[in-house]
Short mmCIF file of C-alpha atoms and ligand atoms in Angstrom, two decimals:
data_model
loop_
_atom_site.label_atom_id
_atom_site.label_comp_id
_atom_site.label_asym_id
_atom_site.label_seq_id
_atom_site.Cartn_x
_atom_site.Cartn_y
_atom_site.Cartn_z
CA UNK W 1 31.44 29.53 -23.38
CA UNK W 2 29.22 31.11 -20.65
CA UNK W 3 27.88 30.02 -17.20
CA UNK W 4 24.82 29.58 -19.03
CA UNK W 5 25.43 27.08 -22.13
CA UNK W 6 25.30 23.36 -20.86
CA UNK W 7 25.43 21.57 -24.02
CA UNK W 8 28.16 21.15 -26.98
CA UNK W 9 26.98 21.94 -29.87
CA UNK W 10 29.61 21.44 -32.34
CA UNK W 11 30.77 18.02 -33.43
CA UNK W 12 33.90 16.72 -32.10
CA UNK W 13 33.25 19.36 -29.33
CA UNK W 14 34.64 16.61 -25.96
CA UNK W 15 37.09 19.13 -25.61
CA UNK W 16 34.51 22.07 -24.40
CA UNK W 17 33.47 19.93 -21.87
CA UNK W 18 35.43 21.59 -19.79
CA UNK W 19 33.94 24.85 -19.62
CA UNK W 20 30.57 22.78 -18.87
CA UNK W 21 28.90 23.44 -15.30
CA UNK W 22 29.63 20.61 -12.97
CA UNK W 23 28.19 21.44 -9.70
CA UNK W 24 25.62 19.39 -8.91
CA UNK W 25 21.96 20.48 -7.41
CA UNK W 26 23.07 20.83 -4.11
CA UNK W 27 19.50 22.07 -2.57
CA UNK W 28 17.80 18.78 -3.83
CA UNK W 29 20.73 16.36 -3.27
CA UNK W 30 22.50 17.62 -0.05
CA UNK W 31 20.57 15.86 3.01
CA UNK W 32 23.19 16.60 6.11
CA UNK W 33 21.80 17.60 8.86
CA UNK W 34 21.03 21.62 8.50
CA UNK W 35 21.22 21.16 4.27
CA UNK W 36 17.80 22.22 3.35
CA UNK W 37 16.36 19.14 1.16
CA UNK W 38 18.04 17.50 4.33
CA UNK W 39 15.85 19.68 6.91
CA UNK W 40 12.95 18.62 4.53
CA UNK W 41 13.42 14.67 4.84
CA UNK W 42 13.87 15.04 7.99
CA UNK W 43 10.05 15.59 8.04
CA UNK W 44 8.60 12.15 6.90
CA UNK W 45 9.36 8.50 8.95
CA UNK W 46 11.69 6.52 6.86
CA UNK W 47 12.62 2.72 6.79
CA UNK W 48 16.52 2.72 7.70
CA UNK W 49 17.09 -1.26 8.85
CA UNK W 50 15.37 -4.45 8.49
CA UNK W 51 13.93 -6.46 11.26
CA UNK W 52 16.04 -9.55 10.78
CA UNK W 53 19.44 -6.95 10.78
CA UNK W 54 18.64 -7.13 14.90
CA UNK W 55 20.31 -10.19 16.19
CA UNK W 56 22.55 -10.32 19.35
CA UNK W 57 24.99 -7.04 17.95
CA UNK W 58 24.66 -3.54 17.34
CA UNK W 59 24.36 -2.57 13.84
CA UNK W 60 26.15 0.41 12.81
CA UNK W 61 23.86 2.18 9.56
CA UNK W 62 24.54 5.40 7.77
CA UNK W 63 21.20 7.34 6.99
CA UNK W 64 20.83 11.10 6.06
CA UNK W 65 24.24 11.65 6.41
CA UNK W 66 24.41 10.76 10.35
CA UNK W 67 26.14 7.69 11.44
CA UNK W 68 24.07 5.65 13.99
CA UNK W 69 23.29 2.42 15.55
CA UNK W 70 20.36 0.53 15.46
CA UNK W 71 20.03 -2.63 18.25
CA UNK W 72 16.85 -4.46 19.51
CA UNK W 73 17.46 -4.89 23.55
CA UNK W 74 16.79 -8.21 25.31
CA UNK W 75 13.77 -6.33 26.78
CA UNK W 76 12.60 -6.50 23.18
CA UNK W 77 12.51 -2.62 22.19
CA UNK W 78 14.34 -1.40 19.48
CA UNK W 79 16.86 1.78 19.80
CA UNK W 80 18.17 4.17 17.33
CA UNK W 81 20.98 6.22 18.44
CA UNK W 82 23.96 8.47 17.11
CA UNK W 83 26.88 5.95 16.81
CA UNK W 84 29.63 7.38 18.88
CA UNK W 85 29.11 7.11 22.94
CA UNK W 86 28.56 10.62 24.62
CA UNK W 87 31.50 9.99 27.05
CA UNK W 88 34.56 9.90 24.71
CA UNK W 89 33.25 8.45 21.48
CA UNK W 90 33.88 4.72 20.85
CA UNK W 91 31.64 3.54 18.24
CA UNK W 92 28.94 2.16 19.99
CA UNK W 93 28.32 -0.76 17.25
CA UNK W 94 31.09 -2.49 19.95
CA UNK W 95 28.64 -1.78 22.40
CA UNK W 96 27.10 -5.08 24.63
CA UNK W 97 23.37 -4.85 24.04
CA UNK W 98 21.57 -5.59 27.64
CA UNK W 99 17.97 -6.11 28.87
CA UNK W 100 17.44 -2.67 28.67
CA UNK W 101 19.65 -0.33 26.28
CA UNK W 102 23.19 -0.56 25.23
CA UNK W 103 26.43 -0.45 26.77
CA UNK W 104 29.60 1.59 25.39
CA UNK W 105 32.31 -1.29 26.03
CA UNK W 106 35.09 1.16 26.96
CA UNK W 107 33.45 2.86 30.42
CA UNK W 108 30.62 1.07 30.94
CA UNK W 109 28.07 3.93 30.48
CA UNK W 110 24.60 2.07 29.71
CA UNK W 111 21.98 4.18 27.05
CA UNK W 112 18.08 3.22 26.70
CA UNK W 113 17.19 3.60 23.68
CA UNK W 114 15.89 6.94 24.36
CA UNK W 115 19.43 8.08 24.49
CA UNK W 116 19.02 9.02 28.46
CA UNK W 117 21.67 7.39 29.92
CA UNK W 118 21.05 4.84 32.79
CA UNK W 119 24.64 3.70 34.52
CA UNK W 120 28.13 5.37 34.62
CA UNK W 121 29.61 2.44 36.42
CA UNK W 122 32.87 4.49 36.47
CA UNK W 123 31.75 7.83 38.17
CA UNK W 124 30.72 8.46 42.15
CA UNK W 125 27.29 7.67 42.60
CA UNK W 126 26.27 11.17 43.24
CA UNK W 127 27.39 12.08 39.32
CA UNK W 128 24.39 14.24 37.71
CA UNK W 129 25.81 13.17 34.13
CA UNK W 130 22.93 10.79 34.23
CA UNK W 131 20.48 13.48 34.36
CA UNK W 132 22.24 15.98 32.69
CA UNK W 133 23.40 14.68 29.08
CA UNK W 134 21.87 12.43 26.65
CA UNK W 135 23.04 10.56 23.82
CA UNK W 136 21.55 11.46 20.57
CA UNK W 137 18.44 9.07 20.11
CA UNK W 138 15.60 8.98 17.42
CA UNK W 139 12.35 7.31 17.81
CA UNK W 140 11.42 4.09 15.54
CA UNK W 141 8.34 2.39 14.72
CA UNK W 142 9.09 -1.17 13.26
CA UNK W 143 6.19 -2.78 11.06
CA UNK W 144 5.98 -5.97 8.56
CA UNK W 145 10.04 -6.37 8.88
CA UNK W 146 10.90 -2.78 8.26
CA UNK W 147 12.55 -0.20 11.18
CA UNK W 148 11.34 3.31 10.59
CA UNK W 149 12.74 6.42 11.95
CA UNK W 150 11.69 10.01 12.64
CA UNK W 151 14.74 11.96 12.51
CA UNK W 152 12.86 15.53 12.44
CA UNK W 153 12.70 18.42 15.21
CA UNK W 154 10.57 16.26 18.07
CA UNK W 155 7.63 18.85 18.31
CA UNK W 156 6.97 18.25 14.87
CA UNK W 157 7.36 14.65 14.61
CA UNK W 158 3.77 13.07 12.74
CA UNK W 159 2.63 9.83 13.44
CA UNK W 160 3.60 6.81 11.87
CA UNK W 161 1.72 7.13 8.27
CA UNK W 162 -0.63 3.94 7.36
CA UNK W 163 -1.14 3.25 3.67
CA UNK W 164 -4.07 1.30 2.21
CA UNK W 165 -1.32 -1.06 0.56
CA UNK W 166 0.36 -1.93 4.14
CA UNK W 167 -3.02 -4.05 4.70
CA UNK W 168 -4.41 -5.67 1.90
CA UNK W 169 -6.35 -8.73 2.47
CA UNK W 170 -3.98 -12.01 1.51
CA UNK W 171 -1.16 -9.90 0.80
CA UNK W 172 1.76 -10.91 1.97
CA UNK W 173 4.54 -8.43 2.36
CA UNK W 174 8.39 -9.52 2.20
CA UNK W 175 10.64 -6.77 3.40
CA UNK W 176 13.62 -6.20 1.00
CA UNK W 177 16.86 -3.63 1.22
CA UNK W 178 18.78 -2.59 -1.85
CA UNK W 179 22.10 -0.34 -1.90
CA UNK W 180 22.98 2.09 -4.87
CA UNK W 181 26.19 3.93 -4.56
CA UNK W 182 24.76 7.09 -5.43
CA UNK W 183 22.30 10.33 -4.41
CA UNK W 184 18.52 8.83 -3.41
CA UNK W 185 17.14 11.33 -6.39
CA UNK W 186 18.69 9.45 -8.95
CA UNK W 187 17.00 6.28 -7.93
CA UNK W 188 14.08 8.12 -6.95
CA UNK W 189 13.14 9.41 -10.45
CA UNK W 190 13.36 6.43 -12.19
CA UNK W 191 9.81 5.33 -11.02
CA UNK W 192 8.30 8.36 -12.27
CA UNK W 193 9.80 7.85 -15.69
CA UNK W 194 7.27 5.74 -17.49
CA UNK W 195 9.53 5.93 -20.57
CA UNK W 196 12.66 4.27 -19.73
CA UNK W 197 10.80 0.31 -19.57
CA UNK W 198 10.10 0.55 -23.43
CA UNK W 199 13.79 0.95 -23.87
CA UNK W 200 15.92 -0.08 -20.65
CA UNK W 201 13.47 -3.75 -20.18
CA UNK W 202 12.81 -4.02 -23.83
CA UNK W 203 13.98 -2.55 -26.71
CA UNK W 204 17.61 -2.16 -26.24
CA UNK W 205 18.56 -5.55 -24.88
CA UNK W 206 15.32 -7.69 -25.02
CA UNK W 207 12.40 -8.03 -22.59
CA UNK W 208 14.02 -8.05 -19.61
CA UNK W 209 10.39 -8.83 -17.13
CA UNK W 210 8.60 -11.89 -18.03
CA UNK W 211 5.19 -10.84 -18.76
CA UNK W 212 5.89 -7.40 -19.51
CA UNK W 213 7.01 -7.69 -22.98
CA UNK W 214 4.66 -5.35 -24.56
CA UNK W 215 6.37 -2.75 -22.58
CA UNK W 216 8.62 -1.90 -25.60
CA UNK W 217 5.68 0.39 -26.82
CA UNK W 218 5.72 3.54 -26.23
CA UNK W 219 2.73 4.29 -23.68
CA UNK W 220 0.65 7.23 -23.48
CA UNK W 221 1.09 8.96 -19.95
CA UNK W 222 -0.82 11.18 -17.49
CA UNK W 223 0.38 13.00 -14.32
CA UNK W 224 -1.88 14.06 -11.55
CA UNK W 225 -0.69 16.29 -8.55
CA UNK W 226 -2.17 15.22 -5.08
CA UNK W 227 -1.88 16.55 -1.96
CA UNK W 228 1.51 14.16 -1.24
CA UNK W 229 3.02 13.73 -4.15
CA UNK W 230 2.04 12.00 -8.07
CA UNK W 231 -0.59 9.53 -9.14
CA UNK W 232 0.58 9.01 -12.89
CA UNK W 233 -0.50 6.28 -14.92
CA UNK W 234 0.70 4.72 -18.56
CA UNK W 235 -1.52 2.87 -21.05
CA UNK W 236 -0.90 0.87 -23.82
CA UNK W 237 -3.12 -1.27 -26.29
CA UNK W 238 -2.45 -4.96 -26.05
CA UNK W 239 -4.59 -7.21 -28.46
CA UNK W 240 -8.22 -5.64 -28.08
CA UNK W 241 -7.67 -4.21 -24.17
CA UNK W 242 -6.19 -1.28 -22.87
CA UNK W 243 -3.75 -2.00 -20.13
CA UNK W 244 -3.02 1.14 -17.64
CA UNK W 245 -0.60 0.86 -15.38
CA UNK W 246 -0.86 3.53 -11.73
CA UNK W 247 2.34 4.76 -9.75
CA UNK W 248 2.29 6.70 -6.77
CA UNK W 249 5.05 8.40 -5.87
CA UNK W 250 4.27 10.55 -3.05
CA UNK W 251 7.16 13.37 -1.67
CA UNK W 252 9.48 13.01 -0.87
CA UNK W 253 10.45 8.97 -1.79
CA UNK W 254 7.69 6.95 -1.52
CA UNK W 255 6.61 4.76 -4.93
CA UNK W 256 4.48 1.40 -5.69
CA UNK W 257 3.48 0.15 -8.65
CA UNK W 258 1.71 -2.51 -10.67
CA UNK W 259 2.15 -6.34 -11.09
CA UNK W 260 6.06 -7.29 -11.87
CA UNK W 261 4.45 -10.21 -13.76
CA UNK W 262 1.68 -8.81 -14.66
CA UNK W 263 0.43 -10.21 -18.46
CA UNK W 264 -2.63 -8.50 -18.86
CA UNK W 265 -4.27 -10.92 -20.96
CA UNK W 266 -7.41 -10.61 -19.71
CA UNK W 267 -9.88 -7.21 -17.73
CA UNK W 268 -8.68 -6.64 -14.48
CA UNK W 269 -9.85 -4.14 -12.14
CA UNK W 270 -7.87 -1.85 -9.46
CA UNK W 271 -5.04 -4.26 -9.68
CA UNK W 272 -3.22 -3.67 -5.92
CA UNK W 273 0.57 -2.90 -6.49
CA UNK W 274 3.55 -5.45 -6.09
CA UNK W 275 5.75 -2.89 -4.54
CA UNK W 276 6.12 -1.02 -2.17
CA UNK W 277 9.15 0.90 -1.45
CA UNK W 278 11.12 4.32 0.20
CA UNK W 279 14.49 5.37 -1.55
CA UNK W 280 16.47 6.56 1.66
CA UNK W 281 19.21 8.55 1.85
CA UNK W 282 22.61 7.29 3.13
CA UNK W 283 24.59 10.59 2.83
CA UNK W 284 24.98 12.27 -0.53
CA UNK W 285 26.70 9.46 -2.52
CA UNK W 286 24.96 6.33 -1.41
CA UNK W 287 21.03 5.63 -0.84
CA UNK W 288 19.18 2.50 0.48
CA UNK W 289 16.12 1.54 -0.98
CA UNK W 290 13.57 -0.36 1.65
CA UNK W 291 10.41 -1.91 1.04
CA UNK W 292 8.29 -4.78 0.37
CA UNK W 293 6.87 -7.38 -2.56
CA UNK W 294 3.75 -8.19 -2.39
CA UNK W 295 3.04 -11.90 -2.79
CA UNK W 296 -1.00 -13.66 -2.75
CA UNK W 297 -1.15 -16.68 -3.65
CA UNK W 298 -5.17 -16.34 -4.87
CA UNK W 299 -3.77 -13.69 -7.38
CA UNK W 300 -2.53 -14.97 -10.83
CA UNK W 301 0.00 -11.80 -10.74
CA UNK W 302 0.92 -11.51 -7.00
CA UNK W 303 1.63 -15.02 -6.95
CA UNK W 304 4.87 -15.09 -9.40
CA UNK W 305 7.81 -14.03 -8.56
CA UNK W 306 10.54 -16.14 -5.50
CA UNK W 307 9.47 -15.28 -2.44
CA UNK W 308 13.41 -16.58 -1.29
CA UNK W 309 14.40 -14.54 -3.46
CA UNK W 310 13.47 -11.37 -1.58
CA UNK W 311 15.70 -10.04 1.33
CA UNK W 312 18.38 -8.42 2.46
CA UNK W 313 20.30 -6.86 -1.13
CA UNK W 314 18.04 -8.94 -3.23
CA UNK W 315 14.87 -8.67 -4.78
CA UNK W 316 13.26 -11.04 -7.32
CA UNK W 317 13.48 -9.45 -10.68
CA UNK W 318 15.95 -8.38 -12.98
CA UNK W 319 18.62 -5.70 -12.57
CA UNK W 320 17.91 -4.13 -9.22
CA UNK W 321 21.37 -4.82 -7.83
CA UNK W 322 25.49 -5.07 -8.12
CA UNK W 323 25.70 -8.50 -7.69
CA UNK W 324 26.86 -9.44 -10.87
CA UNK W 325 29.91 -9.26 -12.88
CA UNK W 326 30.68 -6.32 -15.22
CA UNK W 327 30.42 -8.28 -18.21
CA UNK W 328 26.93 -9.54 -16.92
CA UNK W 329 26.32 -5.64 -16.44
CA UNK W 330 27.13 -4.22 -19.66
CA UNK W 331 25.42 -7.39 -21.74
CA UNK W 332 22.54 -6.54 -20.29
CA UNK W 333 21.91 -3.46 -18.01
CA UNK W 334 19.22 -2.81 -15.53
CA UNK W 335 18.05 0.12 -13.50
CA UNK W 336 20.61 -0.56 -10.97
CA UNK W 337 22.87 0.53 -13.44
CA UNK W 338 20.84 3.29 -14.80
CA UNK W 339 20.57 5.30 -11.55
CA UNK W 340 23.90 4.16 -10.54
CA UNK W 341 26.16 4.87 -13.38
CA UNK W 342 24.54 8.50 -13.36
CA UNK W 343 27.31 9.23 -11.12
CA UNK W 344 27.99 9.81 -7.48
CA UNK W 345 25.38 12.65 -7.75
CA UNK W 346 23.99 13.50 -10.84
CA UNK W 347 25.04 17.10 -12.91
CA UNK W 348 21.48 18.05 -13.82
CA UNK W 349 22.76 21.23 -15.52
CA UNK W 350 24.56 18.51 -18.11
CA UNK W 351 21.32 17.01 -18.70
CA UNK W 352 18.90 17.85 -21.66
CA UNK W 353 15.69 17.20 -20.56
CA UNK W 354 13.11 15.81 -23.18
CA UNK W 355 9.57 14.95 -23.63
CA UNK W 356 9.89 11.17 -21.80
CA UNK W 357 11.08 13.30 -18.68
CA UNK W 358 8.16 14.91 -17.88
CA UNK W 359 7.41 13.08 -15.13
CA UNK W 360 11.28 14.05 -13.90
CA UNK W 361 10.78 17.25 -14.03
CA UNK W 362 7.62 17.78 -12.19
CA UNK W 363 9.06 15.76 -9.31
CA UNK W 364 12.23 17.84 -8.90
CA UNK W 365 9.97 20.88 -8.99
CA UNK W 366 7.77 19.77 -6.34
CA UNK W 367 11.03 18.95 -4.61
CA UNK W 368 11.89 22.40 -4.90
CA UNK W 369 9.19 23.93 -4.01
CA UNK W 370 8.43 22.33 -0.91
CA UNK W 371 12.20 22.99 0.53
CA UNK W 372 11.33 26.14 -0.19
CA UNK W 373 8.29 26.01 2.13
CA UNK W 374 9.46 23.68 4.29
CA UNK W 375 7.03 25.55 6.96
CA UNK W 376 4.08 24.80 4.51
CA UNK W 377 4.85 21.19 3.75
CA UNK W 378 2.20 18.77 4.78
CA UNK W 379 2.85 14.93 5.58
CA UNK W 380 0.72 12.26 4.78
CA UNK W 381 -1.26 10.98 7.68
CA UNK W 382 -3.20 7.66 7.55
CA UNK W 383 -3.97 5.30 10.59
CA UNK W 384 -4.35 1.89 10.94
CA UNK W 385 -8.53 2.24 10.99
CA UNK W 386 -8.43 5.06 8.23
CA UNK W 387 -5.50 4.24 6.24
CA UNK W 388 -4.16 6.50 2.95
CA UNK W 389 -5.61 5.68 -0.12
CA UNK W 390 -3.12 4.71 -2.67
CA UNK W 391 -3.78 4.21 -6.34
CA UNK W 392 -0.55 1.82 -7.77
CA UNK W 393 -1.47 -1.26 -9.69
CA UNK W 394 -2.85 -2.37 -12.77
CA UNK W 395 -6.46 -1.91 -14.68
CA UNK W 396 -6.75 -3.60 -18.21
CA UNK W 397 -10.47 -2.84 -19.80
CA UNK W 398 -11.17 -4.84 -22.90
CA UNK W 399 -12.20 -1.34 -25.41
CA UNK W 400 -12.30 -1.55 -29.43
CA UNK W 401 -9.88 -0.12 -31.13
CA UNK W 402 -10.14 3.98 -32.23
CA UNK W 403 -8.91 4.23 -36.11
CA UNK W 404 -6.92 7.19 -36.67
CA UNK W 405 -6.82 8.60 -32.91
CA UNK W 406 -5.87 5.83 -30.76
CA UNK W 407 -3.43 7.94 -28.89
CA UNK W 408 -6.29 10.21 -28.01
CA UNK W 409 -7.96 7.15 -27.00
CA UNK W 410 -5.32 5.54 -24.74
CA UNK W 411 -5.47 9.09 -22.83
CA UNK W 412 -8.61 9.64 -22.39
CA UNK W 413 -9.18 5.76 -21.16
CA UNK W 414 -6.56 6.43 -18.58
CA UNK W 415 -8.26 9.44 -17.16
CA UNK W 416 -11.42 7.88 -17.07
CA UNK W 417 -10.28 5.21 -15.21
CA UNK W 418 -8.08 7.75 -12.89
CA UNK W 419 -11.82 9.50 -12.59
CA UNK W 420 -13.16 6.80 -11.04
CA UNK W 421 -10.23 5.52 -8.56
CA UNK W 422 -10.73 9.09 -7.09
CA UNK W 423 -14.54 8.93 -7.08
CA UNK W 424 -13.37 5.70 -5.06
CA UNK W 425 -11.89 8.08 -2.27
CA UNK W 426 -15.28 8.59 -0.24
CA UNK W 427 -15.43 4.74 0.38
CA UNK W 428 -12.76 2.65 2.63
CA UNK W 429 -11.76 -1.00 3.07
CA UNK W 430 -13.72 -3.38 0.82
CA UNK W 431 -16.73 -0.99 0.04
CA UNK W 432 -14.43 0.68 -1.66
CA UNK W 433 -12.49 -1.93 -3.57
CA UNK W 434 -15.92 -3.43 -4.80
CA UNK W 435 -16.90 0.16 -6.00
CA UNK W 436 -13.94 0.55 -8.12
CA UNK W 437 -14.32 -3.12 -9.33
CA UNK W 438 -18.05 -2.92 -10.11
CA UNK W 439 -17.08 0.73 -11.84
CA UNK W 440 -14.30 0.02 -13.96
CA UNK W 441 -16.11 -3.37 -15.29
CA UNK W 442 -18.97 -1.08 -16.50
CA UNK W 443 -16.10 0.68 -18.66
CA UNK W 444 -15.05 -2.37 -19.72
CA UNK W 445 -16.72 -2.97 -23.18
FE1 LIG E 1 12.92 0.37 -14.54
#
């Protein structure tokens, strides 16, 4: 067999395996410091702890391959800094958190959260190391129960990016953390794979969403490259309406999407998503997804779900984590399990890409290309006044059936309706939510 074949093709053929490639895609799964898609994450600001994680101790967290601590001083600022203390290395997650910084319990030496270090109780008070080292430090930005980090070269570091979606009016957002023990791509790609809810929540096992149930079609899908990332959308005909369902899933892990409970049994325009979410990187095995459900209780959608249910490795609906038992797990498998039993990191040269992946493999080539440009790569900017328009949620247009070409018709629908949501784009705040509403009703037969 050569380098090239990735496949048996002979029955019975387990025992060519062997001769298989089984290195896996190093440049879009390595993200050590130096590694190139590494280099590139470094780039965006990341969630890496939750709020409530900062109580009276250091917390010791793994992100991008660099082990760190994360602490909130009694001055009330919150520090992210390389775990081991500059002087000879104890793990500062020992360390006694004071007013301001944190304190390496075996000398004494005292860090802001800067990483500039304030007191060497043990030296002469003429020592310079105060103004001559540093501990390794990161700047944070904490918002709506989420930590984020910049862990990129300083002179390059953007500011904090504000999305339309971190501000809706009566939206409440619940911060939630989820780990996988595997690469952040494998987790990552299953919210641009449209395909897998027909089969993975319904088909295989039964309906595994309230409310989504007609998920087990097959939808019709459509892919649009922005400046950040995807807006791609699915559609489906339920009864005499059109349901289409938006994702974006901007570069490099940044997704939302529609209503968890959504039931479209009646027009609904520019549905706002129900979640929010970063898959982050841990090292090259493990990744930590961060984010937030979106709860109003005026919405008939965003006000299902278990608002208790929402936290620290839970989230309320079906299959997103390992707590429960194997048998539970193989009865009735969820996307935990998908992404997770793909292996530590996935061997894409094993895989045989197919039509449903389309979505998979314009991602991983978008990947590519910008850690090949790294230089070129631009990151998305949005402030608090003028935030990033994002597209996720649900539109469901009542529209007669099409004899003989409703695929056509589901695809066309969708694009119309993607039309307008960019049309949308020269408005902001509620001028523009009532232009999309008022639009999409006119489609709306
Ligand atoms: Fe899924």
């Amino acid at each position: 067999m050569s380098d090239e074949t990735r496949w048996i093709t002979q029955a019975y053929g387990g025992y060519d395996m062997k001769d298989l490639p089984n290195e896996p895609d190093r440049e879009l799964t390595s993200v050590a410091p130096g590694s190139p898609c590494g280099e590139y994450m470094r780039r965006f600001w990341h969630p890496v702890a939750m709020s409530e994680q900062l109580g009276g101790k250091p917390v010791a967290i793994r992100i991008l391959g660099e082990d760190l601590v994360v602490f909130r001083d009694l001055s009330g600022q919150v520090g992210l800094v390389h775990r081991h203390c500059a002087h000879r290395r104890m793990s500062l997650e020992y360390g006694h958190i004071e007013q301001h910084g944190i304190r390496c319990a075996y000398h004494g030496w005292l860090y802001d959260v800067d990483g500039t270090i304030l007191e060497t109780p043990g030296e002469p008070e003429d020592s310079p190391i105060c103004k001559k080292i540093c501990l390794g430090a990161y700047p944070v930005h904490e918002y709506k129960g989420l930590v984020f980090a910049y862990m990129g070269p300083p002179a390059l570091k953007p500011d904090f990016c504000h999305y339309d979606s971190f501000d809706i009016p009566d939206h409440e957002l619940v911060p939630y953390s989820i780990h996988s023990p595997c690469n952040w791509l494998q987790e990552s790609e299953n919210s641009i794979d449209p395909f897998h809810s027909c089969f993975l929540h319904g088909r295989v096992n039964g309906p595994q969403f309230p409310g989504l149930e007609h998920f087990v079609e097959l939808p019709v899908a459509e892919y649009l490259q922005i400046d950040y990332g995807f807006v791609y959308s699915h559609a489906r005909r339920v009864g005499e309406h059109i349901m289409v369902r938006f994702h974006d899933h901007l570069t490099p892990n940044f997704a939302q999407n529609g209503g968890m409970f959504q039931k479209f049994s009646k027009p609904t325009f520019f549905g706002r998503p129900s979640l929010t979410k970063w898959v982050v990187p841990v090292d090259d095995t493990n990744s930590r997804k961060f984010g937030w459900r979106h709860f109003n209780d005026k919405d008939e959608v965003l006000r299902q779900g278990d608002k208790e249910s929402v936290g620290w490795e839970k989230v309320d609906f079906y299959g997103q984590t390992a707590h429960r038992t194997y048998a539970e797990m193989q009865e009735n498998p969820g996307d935990w399990e998908a992404w997770s039993s793909q292996g530590p990191i996935n061997i894409h040269k094993r895989e045989y890409l197919a039509t449903t992946d389309k979505g998979v493999s314009m991602l991983r080539a978008r990947l590519k290309k910008h850690i090949r440009n790294i230089d070129k790569v631009s990151v998305p900017s949005g402030t608090l006044e003028k935030p990033l328009h994002t597209y996720g949620g649900d539109t469901v247009l009542k529209i007669p059936k099409r004899l003989n070409d409703e695929r056509e018709l589901l695809s066309e629908i969708q694009v119309k309706i993607r039309d307008v949501y960019l049309k949308g784009d020269v408005y902001e705040g509620e001028d523009r939510v009532d232009f999309l509403k008022r639009t999409l009703a006119e489609l709306s037969q």
